[in-house]
CSV table of C-alpha atoms and ligand atoms in Angstrom, one decimal:
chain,number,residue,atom,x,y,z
A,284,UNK,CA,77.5,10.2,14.7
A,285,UNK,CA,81.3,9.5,16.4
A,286,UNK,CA,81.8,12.0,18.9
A,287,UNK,CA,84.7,15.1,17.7
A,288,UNK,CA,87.7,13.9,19.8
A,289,UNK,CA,89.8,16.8,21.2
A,290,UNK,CA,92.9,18.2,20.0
A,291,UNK,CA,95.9,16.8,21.4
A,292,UNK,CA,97.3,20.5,22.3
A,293,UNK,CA,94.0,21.1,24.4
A,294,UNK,CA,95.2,23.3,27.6
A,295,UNK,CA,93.4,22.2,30.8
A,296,UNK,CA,92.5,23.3,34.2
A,297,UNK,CA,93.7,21.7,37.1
A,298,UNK,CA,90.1,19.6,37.2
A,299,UNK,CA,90.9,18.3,33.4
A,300,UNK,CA,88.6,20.9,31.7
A,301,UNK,CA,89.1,23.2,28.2
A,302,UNK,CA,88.0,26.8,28.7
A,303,UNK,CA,85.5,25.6,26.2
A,304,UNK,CA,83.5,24.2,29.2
A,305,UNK,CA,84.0,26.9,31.6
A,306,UNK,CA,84.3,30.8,31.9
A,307,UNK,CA,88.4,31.4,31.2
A,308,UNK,CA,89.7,34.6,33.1
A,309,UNK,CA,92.7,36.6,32.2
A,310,UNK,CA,94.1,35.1,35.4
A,311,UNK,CA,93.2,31.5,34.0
A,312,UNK,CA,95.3,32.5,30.9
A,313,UNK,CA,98.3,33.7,32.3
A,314,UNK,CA,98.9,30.6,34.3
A,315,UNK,CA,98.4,28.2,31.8
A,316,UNK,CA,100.7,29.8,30.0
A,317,UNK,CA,103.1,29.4,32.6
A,318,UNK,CA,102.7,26.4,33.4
A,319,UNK,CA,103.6,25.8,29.4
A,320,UNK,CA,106.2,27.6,29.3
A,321,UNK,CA,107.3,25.7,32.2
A,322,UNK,CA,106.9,22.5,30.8
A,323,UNK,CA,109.1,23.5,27.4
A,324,UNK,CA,111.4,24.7,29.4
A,325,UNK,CA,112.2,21.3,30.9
A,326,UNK,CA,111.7,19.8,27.5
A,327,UNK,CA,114.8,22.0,26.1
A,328,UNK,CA,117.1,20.7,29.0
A,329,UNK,CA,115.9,17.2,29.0
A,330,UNK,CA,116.6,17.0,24.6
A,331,UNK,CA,119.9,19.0,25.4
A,332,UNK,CA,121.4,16.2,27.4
A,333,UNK,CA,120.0,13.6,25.1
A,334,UNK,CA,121.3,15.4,21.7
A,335,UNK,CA,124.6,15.8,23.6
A,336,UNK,CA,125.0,12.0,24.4
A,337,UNK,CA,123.9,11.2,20.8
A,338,UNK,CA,126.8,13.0,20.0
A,339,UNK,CA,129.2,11.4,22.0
A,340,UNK,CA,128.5,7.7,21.2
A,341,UNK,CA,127.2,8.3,17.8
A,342,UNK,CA,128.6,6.2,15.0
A,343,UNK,CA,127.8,7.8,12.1
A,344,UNK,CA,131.1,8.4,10.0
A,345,UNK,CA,131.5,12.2,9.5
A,346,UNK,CA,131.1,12.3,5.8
A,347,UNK,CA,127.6,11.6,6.0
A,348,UNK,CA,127.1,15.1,7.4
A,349,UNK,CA,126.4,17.4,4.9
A,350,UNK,CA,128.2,20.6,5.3
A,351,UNK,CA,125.6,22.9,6.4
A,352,UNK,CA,122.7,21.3,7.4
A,353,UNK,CA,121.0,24.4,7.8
A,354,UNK,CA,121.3,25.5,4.6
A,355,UNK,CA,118.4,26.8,2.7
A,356,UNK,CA,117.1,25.0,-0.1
A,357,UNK,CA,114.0,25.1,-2.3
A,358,UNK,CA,110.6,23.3,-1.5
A,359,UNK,CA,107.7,23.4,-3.4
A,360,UNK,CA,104.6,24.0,-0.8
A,361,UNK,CA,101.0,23.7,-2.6
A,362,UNK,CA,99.0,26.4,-0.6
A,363,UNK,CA,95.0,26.9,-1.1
A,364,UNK,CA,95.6,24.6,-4.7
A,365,UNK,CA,98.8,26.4,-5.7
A,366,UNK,CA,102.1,25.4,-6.2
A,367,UNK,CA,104.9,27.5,-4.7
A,368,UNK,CA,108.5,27.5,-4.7
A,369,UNK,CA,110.4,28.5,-1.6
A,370,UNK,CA,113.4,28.8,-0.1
A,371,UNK,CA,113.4,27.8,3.4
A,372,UNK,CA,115.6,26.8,6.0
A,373,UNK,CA,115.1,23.4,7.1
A,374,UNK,CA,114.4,24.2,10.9
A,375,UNK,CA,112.4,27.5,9.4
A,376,UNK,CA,108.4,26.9,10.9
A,377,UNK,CA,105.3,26.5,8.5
A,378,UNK,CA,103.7,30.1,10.1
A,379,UNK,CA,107.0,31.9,9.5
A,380,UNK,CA,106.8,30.9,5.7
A,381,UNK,CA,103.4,31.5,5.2
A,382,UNK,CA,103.2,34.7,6.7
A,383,UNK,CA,106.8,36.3,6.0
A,384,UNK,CA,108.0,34.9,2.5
A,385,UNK,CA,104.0,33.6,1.2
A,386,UNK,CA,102.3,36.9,2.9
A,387,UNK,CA,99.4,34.9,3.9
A,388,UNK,CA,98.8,36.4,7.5
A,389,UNK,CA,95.6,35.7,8.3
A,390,UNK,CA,97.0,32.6,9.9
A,391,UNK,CA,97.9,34.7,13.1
A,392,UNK,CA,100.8,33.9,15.0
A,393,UNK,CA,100.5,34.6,18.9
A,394,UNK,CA,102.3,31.8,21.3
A,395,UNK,CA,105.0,30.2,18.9
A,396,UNK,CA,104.8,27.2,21.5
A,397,UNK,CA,101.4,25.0,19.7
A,398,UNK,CA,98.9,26.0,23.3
A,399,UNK,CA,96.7,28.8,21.9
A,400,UNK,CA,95.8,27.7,18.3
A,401,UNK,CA,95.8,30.8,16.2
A,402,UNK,CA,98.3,29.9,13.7
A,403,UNK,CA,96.0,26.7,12.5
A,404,UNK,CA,95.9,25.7,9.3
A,405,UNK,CA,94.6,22.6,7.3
A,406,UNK,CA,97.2,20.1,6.1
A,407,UNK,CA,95.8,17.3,4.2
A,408,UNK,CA,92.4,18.4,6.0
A,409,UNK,CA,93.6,18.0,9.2
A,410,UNK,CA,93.8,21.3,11.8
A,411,UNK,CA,97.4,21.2,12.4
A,412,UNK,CA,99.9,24.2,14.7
A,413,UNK,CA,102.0,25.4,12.2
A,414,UNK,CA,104.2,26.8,14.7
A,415,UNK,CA,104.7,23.7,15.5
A,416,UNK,CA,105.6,22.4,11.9
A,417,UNK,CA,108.5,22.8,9.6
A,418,UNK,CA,107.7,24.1,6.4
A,419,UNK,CA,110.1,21.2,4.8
A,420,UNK,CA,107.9,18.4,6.4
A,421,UNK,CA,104.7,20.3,4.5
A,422,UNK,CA,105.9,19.7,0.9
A,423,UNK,CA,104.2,17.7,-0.9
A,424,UNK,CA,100.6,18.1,0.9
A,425,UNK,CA,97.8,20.4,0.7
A,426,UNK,CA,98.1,23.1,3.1
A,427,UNK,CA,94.6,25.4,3.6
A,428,UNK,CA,95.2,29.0,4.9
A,429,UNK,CA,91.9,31.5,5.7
A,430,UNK,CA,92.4,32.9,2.7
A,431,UNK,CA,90.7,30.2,0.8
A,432,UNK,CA,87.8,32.0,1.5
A,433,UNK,CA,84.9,31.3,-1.3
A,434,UNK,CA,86.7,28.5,-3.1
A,435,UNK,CA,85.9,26.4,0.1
A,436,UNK,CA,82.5,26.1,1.0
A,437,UNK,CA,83.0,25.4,4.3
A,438,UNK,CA,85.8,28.0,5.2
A,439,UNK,CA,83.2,30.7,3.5
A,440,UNK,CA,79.9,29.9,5.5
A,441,UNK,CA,82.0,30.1,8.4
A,442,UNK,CA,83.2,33.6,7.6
A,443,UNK,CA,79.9,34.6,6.5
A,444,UNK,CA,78.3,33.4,9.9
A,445,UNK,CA,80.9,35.2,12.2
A,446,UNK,CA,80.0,38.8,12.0
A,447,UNK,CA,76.2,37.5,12.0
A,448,UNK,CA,77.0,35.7,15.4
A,449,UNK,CA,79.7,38.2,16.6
A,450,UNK,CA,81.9,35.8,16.7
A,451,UNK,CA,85.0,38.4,17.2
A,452,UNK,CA,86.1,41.0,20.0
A,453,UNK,CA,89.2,41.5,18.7
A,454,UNK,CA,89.4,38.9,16.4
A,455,UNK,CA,92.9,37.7,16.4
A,456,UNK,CA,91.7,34.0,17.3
A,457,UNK,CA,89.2,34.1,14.7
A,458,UNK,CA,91.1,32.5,11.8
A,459,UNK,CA,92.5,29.8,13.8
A,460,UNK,CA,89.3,28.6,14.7
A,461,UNK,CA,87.8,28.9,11.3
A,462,UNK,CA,90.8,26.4,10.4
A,463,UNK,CA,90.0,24.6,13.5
A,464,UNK,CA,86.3,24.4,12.7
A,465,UNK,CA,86.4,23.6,9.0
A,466,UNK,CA,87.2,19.6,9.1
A,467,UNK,CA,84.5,18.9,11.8
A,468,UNK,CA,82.3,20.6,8.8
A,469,UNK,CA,83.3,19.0,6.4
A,470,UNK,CA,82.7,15.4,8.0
A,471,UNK,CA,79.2,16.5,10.0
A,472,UNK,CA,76.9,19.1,9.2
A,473,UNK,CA,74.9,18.8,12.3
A,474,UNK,CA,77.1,18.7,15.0
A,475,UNK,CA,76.4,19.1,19.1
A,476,UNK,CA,77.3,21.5,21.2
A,477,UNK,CA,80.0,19.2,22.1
A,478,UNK,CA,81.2,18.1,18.7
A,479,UNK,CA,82.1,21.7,18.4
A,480,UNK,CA,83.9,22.5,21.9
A,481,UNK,CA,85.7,19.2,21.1
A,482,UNK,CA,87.1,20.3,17.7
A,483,UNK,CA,87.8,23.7,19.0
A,484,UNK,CA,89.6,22.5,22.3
A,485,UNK,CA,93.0,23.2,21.0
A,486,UNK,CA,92.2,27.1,20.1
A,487,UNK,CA,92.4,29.8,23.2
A,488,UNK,CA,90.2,32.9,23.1
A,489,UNK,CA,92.0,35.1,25.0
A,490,UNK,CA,88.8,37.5,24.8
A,491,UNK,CA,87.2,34.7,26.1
A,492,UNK,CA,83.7,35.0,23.2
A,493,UNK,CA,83.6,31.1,23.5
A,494,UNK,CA,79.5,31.0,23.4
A,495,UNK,CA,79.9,33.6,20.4
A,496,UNK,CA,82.3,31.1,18.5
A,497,UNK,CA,80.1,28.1,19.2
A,498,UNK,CA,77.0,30.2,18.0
A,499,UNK,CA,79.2,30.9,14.8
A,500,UNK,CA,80.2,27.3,14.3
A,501,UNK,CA,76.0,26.1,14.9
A,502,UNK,CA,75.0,28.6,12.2
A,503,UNK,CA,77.3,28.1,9.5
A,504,UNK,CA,76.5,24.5,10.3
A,505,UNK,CA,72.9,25.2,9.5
A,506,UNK,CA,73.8,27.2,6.7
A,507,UNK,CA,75.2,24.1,5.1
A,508,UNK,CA,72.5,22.2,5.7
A,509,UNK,CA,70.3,24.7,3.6
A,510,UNK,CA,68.9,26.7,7.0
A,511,UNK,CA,67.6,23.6,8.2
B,636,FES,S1,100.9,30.6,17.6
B,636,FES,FE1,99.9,29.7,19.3
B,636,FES,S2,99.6,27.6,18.6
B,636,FES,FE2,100.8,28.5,17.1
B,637,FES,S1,88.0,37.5,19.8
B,637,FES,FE1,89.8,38.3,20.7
B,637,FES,S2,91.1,36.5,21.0
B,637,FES,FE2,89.2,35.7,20.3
């Protein structure tokens, strides 16, 4: 079976390493979250610059520029295998529709910035940060919030193993990594240890139950199997 790679957004130590491999502290947290913050911070000045030089020897005769380019205008986003028409901004984020305008908020919103995973959803079966993601780049796919629940089979054996393997303190992660979880599911029913830290290396438990939400993902795993 192909090892799970890890998720491109997965925050590291200074030795390379997910808090899925070792004990996170509140400590731990707070810097990496400086250190992100840090690092978008430069981003912002950096694109600044570039966007500003664009601007100067851009060619592009001003008629092509629509008058507001910020306008809202009307999407169609198909969410849990429904269509929905709404009006969105085009720089409005995925998370900010689907919770604000859709009320679907068990995808949780915590960092804004794509480090701690909690707003992750499926698009076109893939665990994507939808604060990281416009809602008009999501038209036309199939976006997967929690609340799919029992018409996913996957999605509902995890749900139904996490109070079994107390897989919340708080909870407030909890979603994310049931979206995080679900493709490595779908594709492997018997995953490793590994397999599992690797999926969930993008997603931050800032209560730090890690072995909990492994011992969630392993027994909904086995659940799909039949208990096997
Ligand atoms: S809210 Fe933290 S990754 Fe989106
Ligand atoms: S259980 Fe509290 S953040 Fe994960």
């Amino acid at each position: 079976m192909a090892k799970t790679k890890k998720r491109s957004n997965a925050p590291k130590d200074d030795a390379g390493e997910t808090p899925w491999n070792r004990p996170i502290s509140r400590r731990d947290f707070v810097k990496t979250g400086i250190a992100a913050s840090g690092v978008a911070g430069a981003a912002v000045v950096v694109g600044g610059k570039g966007g500003l030089q664009a601007l100067q020897v851009g060619t592009l005769p001003v008629t092509t520029v629509p008058a507001d380019p910020f306008a809202p205008r009307l999407v169609t986003l198909n969410v849990n295998g429904t269509s929905t028409q709404v009006q969105v901004s085009p720089r409005t984020l995925l998370v900010d529709v689907l919770r604000d305008s859709m009320g679907l908020i068990a995808t949780k919103k915590a960092c804004n910035r794509m480090t701690c995973g909690s707003c992750t959803v499926l698009i076109d079966g893939q665990a994507i940060e939808a604060c990281g993601y416009l809602a008009v780049r999501a038209a036309g796919h199939q976006i997967v919030t929690p609340e799919i629940a029992t018409k996913d089979p996957v999605v509902n054996a995890l749900q139904q193993a996490a109070p079994i393997a107390d897989m919340g303190q708080c909870c407030y992660c909890n979603p994310g990594i049931i979206m995080a979880a679900t493709p490595l599911l779908r594709q492997n029913t018997n995953p490793s240890v590994a397999d599992v830290k690797a999926a969930l290396s993008g997603n931050i438990c800032r209560c730090g139950n890690y072995m909990h939400i492994i011992n969630t993902v392993m027994l909904a795993a086995q659940n799909l199997r039949g208990g096997s």
